[in-house]
mmCIF file of C-alpha atoms and ligand atoms in Angstrom:
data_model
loop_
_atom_site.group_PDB
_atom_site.id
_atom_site.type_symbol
_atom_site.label_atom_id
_atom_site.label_comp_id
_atom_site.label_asym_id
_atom_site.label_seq_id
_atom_site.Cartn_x
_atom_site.Cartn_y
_atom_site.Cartn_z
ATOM 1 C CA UNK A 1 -96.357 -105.778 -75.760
ATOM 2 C CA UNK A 2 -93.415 -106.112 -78.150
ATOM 3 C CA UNK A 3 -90.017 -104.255 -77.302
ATOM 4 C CA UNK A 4 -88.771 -101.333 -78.707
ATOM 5 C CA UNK A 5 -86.566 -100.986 -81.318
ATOM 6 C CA UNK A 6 -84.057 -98.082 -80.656
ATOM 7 C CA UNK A 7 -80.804 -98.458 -80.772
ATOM 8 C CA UNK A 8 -80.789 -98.308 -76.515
ATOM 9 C CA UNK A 9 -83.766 -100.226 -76.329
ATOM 10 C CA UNK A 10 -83.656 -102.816 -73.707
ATOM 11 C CA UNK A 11 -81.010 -100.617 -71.757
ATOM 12 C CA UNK A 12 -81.709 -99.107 -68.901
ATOM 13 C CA UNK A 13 -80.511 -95.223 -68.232
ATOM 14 C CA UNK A 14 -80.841 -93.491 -64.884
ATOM 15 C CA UNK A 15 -80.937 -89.997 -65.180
ATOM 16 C CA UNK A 16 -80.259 -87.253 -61.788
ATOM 17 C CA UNK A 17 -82.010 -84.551 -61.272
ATOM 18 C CA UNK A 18 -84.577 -86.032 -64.170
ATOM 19 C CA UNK A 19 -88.014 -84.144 -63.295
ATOM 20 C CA UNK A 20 -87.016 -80.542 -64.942
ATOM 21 C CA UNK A 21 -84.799 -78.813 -67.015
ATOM 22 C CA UNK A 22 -82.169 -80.063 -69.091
ATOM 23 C CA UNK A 23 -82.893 -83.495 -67.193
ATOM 24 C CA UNK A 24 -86.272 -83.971 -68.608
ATOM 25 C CA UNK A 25 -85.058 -83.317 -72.099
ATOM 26 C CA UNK A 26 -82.526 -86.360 -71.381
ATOM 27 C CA UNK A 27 -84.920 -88.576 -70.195
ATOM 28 C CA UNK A 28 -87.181 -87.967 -73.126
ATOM 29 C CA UNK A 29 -84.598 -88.402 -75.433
ATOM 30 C CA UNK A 30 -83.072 -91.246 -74.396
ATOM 31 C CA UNK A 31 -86.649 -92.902 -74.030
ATOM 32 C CA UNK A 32 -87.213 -91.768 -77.505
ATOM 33 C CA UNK A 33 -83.884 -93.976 -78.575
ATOM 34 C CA UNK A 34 -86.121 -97.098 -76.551
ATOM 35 C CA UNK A 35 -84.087 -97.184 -73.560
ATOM 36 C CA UNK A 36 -85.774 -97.693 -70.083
ATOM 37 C CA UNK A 37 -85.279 -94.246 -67.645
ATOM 38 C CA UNK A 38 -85.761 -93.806 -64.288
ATOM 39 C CA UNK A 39 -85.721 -90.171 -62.734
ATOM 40 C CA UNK A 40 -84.390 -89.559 -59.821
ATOM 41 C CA UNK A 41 -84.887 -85.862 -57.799
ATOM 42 C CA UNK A 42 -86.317 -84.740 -54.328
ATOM 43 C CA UNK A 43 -89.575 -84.039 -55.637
ATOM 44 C CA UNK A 44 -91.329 -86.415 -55.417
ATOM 45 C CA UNK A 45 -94.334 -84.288 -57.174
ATOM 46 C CA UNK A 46 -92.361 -83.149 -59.881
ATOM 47 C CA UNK A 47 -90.680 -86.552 -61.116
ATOM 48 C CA UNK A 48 -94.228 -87.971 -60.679
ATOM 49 C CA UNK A 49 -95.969 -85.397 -63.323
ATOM 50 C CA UNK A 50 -93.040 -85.912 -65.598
ATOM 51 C CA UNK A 51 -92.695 -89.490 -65.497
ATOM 52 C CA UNK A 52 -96.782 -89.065 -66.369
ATOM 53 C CA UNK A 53 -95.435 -87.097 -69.586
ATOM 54 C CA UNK A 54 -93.175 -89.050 -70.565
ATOM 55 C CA UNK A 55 -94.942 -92.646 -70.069
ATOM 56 C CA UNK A 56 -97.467 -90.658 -72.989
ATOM 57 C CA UNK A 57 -94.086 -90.974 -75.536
ATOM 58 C CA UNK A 58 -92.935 -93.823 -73.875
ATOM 59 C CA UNK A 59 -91.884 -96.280 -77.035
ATOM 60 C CA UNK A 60 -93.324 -99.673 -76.132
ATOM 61 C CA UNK A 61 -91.529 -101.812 -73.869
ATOM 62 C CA UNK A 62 -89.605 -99.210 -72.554
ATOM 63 C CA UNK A 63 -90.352 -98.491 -68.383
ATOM 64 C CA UNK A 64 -90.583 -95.315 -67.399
ATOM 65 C CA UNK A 65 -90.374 -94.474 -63.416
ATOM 66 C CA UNK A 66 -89.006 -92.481 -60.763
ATOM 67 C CA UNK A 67 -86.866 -92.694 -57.401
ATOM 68 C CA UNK A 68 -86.548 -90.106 -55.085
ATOM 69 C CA UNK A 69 -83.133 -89.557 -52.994
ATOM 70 C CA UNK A 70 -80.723 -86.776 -52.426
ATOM 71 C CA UNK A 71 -78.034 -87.066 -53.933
ATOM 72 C CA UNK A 72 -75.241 -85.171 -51.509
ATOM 73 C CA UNK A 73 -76.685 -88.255 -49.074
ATOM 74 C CA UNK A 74 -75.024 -92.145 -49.435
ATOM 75 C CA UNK A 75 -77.504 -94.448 -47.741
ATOM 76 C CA UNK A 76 -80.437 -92.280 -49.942
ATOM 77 C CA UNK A 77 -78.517 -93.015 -53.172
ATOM 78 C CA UNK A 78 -77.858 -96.448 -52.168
ATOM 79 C CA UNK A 79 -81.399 -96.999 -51.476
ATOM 80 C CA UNK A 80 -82.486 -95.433 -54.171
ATOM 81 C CA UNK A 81 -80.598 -97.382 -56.656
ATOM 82 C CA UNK A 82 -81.132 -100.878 -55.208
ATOM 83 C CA UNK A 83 -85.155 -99.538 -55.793
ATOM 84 C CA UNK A 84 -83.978 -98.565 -59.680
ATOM 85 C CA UNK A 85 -82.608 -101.872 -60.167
ATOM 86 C CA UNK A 86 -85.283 -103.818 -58.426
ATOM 87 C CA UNK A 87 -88.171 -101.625 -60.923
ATOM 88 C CA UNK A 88 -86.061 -101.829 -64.263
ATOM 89 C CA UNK A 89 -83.125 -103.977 -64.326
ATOM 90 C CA UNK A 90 -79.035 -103.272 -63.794
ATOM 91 C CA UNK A 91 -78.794 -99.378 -64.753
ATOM 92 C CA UNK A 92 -76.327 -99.653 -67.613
ATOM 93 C CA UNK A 93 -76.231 -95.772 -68.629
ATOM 94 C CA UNK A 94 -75.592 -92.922 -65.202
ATOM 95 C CA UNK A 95 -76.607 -89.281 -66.485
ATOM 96 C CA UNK A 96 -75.468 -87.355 -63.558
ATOM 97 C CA UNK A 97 -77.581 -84.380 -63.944
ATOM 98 C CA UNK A 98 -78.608 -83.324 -60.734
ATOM 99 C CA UNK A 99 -76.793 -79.486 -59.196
ATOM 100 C CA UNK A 100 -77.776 -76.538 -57.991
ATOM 101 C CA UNK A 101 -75.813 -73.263 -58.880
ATOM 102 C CA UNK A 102 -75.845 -70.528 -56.182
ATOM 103 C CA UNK A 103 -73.966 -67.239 -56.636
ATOM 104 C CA UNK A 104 -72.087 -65.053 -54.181
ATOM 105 C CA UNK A 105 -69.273 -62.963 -54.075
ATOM 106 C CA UNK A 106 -65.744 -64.983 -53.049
ATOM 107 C CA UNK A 107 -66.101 -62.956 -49.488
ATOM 108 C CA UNK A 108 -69.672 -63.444 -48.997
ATOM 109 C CA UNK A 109 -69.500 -67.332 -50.067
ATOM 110 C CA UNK A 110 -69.761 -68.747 -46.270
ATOM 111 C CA UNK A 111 -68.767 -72.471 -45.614
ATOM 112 C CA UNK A 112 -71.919 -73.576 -45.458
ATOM 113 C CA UNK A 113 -72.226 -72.538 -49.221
ATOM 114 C CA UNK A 114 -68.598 -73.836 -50.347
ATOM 115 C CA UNK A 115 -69.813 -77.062 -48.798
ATOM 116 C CA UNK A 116 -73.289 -77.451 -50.388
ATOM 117 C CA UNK A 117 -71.971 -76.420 -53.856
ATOM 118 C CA UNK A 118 -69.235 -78.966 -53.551
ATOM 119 C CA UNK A 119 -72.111 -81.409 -51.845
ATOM 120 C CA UNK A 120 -74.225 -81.485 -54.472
ATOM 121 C CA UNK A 121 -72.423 -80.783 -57.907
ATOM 122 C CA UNK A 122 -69.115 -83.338 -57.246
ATOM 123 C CA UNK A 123 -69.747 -85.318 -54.392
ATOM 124 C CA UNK A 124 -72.793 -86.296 -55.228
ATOM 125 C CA UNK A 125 -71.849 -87.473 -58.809
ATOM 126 C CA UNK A 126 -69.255 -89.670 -57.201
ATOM 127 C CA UNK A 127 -72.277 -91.443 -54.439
ATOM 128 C CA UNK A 128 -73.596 -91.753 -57.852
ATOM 129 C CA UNK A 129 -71.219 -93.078 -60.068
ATOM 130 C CA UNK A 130 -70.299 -95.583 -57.108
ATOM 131 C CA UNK A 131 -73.887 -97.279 -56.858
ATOM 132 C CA UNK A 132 -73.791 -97.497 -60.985
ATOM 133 C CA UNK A 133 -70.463 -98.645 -61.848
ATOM 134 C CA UNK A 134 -70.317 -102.208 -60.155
ATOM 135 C CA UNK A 135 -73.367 -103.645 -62.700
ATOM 136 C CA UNK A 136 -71.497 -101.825 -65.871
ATOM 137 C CA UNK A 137 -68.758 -103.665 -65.024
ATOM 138 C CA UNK A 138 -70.179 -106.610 -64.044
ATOM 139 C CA UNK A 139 -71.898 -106.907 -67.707
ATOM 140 C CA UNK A 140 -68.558 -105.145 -69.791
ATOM 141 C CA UNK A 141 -70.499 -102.516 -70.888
ATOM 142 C CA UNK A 142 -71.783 -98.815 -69.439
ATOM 143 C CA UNK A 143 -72.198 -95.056 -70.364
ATOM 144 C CA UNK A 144 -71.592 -92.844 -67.469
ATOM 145 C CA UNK A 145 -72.641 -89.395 -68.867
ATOM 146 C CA UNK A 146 -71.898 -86.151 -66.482
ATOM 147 C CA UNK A 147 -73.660 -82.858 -67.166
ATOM 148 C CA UNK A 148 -70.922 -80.399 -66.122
ATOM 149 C CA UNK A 149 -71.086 -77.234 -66.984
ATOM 150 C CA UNK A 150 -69.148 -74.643 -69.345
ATOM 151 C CA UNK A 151 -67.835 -73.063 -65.401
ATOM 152 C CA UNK A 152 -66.197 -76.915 -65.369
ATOM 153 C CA UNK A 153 -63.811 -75.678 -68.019
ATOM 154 C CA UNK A 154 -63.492 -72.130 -67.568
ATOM 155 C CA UNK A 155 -63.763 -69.380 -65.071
ATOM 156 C CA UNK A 156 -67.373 -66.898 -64.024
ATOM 157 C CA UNK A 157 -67.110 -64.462 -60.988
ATOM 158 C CA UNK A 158 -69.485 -64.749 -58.234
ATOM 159 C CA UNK A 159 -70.133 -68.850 -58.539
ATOM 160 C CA UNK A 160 -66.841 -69.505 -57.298
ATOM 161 C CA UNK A 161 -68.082 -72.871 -55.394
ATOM 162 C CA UNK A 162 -70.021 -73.817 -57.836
ATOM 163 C CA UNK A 163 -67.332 -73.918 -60.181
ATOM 164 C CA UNK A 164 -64.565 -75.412 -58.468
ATOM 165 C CA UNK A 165 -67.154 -77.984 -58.294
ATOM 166 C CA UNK A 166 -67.982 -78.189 -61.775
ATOM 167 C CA UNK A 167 -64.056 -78.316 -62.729
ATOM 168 C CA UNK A 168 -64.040 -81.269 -60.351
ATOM 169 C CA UNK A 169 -66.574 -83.257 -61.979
ATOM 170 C CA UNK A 170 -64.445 -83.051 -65.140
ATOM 171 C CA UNK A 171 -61.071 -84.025 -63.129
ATOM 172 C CA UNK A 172 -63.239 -86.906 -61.820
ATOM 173 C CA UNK A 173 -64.467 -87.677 -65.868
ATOM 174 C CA UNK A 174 -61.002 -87.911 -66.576
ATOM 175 C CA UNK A 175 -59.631 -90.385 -64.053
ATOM 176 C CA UNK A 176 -62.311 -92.941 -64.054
ATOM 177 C CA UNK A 177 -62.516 -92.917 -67.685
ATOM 178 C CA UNK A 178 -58.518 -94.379 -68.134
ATOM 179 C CA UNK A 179 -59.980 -96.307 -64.929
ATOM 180 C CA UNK A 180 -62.553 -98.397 -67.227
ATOM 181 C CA UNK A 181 -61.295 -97.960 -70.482
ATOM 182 C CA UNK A 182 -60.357 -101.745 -71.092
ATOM 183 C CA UNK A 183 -63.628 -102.752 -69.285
ATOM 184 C CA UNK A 184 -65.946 -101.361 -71.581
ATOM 185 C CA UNK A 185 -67.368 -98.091 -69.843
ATOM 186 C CA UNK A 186 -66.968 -95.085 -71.381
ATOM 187 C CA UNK A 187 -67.178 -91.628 -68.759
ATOM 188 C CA UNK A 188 -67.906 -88.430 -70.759
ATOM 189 C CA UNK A 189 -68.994 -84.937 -69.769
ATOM 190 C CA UNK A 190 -70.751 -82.443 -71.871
ATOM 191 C CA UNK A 191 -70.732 -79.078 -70.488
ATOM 192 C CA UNK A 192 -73.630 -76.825 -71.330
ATOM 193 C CA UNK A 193 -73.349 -72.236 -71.552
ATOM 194 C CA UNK A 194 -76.357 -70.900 -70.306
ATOM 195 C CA UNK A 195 -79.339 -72.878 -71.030
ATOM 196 C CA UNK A 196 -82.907 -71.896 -70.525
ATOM 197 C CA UNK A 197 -83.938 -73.767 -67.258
ATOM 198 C CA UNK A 198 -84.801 -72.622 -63.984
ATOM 199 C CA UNK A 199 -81.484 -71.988 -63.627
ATOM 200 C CA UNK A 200 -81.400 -68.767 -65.531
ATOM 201 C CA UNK A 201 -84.324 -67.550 -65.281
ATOM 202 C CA UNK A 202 -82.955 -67.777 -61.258
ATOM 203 C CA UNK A 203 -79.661 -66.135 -62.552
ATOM 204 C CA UNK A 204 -82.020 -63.254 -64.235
ATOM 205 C CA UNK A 205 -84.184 -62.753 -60.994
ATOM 206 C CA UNK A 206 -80.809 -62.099 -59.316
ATOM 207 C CA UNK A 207 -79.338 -59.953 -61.625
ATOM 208 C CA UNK A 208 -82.407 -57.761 -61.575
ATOM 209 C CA UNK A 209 -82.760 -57.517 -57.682
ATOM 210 C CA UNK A 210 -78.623 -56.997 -57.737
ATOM 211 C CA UNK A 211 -78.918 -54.483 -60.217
ATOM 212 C CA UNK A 212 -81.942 -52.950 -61.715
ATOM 213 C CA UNK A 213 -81.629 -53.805 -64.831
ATOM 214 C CA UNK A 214 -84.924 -55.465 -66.465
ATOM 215 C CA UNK A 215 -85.696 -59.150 -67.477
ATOM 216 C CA UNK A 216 -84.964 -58.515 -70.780
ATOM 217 C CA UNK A 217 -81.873 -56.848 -70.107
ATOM 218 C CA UNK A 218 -80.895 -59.433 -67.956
ATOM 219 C CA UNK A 219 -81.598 -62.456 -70.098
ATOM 220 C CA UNK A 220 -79.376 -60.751 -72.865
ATOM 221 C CA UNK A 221 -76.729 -60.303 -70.998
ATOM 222 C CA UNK A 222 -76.328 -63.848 -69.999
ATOM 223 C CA UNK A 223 -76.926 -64.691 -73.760
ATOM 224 C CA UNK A 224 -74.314 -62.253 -75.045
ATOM 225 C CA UNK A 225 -71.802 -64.973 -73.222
ATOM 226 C CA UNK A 226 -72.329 -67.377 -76.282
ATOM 227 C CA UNK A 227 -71.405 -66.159 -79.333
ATOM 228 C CA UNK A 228 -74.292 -67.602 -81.220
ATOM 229 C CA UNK A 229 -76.446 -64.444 -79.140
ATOM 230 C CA UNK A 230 -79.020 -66.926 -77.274
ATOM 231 C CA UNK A 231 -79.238 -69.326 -74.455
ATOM 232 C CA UNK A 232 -78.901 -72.814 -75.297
ATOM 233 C CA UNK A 233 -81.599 -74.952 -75.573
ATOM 234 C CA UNK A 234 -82.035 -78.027 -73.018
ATOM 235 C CA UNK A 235 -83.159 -80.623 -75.874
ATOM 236 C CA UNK A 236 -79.454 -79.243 -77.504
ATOM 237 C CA UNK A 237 -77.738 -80.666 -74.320
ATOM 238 C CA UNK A 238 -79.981 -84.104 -74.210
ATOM 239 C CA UNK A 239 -78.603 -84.672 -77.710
ATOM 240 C CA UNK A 240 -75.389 -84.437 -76.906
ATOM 241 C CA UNK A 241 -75.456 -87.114 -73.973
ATOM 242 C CA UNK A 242 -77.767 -89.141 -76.163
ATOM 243 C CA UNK A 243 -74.761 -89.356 -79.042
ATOM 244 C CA UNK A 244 -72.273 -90.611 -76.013
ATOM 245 C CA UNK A 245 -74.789 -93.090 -75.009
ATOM 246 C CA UNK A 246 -74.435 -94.836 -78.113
ATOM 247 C CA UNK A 247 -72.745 -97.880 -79.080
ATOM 248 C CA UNK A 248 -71.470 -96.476 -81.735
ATOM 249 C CA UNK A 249 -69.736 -93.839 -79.380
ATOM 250 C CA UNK A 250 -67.971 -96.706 -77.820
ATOM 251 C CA UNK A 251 -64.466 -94.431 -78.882
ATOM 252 C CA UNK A 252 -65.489 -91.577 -77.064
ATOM 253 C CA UNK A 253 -64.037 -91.159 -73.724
ATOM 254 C CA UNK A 254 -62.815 -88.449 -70.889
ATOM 255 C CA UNK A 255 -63.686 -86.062 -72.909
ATOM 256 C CA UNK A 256 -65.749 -82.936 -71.842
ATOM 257 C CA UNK A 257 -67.686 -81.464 -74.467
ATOM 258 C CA UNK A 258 -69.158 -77.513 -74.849
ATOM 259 C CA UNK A 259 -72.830 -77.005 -75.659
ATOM 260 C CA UNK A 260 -72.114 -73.732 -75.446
ATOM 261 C CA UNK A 261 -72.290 -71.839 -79.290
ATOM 262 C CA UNK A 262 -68.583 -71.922 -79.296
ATOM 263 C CA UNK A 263 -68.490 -70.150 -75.793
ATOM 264 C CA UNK A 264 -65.822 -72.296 -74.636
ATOM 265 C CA UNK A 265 -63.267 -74.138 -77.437
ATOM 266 C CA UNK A 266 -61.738 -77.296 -75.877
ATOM 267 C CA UNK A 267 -57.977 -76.959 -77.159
HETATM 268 P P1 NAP B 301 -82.794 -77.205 -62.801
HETATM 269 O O1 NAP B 301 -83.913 -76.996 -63.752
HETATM 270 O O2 NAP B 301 -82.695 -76.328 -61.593
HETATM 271 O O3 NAP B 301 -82.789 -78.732 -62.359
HETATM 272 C C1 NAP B 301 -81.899 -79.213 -61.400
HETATM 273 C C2 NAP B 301 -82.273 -80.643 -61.088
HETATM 274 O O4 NAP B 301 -81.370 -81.153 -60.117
HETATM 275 C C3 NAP B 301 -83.672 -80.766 -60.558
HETATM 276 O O5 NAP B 301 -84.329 -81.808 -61.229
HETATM 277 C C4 NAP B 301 -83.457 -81.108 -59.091
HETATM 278 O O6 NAP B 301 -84.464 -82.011 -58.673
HETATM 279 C C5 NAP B 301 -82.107 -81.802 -59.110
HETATM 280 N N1 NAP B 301 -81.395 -81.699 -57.840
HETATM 281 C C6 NAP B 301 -80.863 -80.577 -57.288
HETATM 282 N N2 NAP B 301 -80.305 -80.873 -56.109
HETATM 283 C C7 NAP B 301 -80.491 -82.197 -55.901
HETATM 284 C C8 NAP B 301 -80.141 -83.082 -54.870
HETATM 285 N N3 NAP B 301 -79.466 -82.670 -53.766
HETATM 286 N N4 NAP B 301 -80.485 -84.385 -54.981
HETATM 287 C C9 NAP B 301 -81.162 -84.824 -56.063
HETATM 288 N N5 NAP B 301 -81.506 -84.027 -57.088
HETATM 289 C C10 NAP B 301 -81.185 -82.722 -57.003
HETATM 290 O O7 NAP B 301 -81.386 -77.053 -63.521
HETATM 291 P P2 NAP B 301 -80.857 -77.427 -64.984
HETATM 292 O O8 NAP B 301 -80.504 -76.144 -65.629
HETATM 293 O O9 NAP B 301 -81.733 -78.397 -65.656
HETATM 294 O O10 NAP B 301 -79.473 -78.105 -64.547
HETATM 295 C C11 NAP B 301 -79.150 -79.451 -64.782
HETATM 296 C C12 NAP B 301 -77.640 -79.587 -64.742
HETATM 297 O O11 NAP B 301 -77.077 -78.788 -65.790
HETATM 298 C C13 NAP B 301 -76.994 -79.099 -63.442
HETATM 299 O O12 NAP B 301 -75.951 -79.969 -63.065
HETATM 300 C C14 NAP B 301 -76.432 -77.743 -63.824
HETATM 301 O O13 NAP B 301 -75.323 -77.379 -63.034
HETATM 302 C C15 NAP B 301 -76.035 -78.001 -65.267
HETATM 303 N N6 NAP B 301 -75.909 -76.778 -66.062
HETATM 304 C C16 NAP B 301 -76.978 -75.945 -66.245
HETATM 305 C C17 NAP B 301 -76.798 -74.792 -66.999
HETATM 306 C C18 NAP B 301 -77.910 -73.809 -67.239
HETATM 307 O O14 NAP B 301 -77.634 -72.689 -67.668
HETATM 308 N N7 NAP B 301 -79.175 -74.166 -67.022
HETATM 309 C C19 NAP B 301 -75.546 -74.488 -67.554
HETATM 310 C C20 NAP B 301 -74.498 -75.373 -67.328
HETATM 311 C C21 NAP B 301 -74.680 -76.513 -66.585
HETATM 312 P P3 NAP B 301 -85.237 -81.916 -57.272
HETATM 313 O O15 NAP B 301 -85.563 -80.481 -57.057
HETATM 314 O O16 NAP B 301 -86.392 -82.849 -57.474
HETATM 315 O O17 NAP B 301 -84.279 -82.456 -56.286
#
């Protein structure tokens, strides 16, 4: 078998939360560009079928596979990255995909939902970033890409842990990126609007039971937020990461970037 010639072919990308959604698009994407990807989710099931999908695309040479682990819990990230390693080589590019947005009123959001929010979305990108960084540094080169979210930058009612999470992940982009600078790592976020994934077409069921209102209703009002009038596509996000996982994006750093139709505008 002879290698692939991408331009992050013989690199190996991890990618959170890789079986579905905007995940999946990454993954393909960044296999597309000859890189190596490994998926990591809780579903086993689902990261198996897609992993089958993908190895269908797969350029050759590059090894596509899965781990499973939840993220919000150290010794499964640890274990699932020394498995990573083991199946593909020293991850040299962390997308840290992987959260779960769950909406309540401030009053009705209960500790045990500040905690998972803040669990999942922030802690859990630092258990990951902590069982990547050591190899990027160790070779002088890395792309830690985190998939914040438009609520990182801005504020939306009734997600309130969910984005004080979100805005963590991009304090947390920020410091580690003047943190490895010099060393070769770059640490970007890209923050998608609404984006059609099980995530919204959650957000719609809810807004129909809250309200009344239909689907359709529903899914326009969440696209009326970007002022392009639809819902962003996930392949639209995967693009964006796979631009920072260039080489040639070796200038790029601490920087969180909309996906969003001009939503958001980063002053
Ligand atoms: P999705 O379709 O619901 O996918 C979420 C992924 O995260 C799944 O693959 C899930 O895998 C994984 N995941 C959730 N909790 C996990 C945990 N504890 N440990 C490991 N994996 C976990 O959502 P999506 O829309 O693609 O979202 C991807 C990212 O984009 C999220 O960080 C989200 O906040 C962000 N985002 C989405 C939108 C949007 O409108 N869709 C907008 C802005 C930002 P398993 O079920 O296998 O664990």
């Amino acid at each position: 078998m002879t290698g692939s010639t991408g331009s992050l072919s013989g690199r190996h990308a991890l990618v959170t939360g890789g079986g579905r959604g905007i995940g999946a698009a990454i993954a393909r994407r960044l296999l597309a560009d000859g890189a190596s990807v490994t998926l990591l989710g809780r579903d086993a099931g689902a990261l198996q079928a897609t992993v089958q999908a993908l190895r269908e695309v797969a350029p050759a040479g590059a090894v596509v596979s899965f781990v499973t682990a939840d993220i919000a819990d150290a010794d499964s990230v640890a274990r699932a990255f020394a498995a990573a390693a083991e199946q593909s080589g020293p991850v040299s590019m962390l997308i840290n995909n992987a959260g779960q947005a769950h909406s309540a009123p401030f009053l009705k959001t209960n500790a045990a939902l500040w905690q998972r929010m803040l669990d999942v979305n922030l802690t859990g990108t630092f258990l990951c970033t902590q069982a990547a960084l050591p190899a990027m540094l160790d070779a002088g080169w890395g792309r830690i890409v985190n998939v914040a979210s438009t609520a990182g930058l801005i504020g939306y009612g009734y997600v309130s842990g969910y984005c004080a999470a979100k805005h963590g992940v991009i304090g947390l982009t920020r410091a580690l990126a003047l943190e490895t600078a010099a060393k070769g790592v770059t640490v970007n976020a890209v923050c998608p609007g609404y984006t059609e994934t099980d995530i919204v077409r959650d957000a719609v069921a809810n807004i129909v039971g809250k309200t009344g209102r239909t689907e359709t209703e529903a899914r326009a009002e969440l696209a009326a937020r970007n002022p392009q009038r639809r819902l962003v596509q996930p392949e639209e996000v995967a693009d964006a990461v796979a631009w920072l996982c260039q080489p040639s994006a070796a200038a790029i750093t601490g920087q969180a970037i909309p996906v969003a139709g001009g939503e958001v505008m980063a002053g």
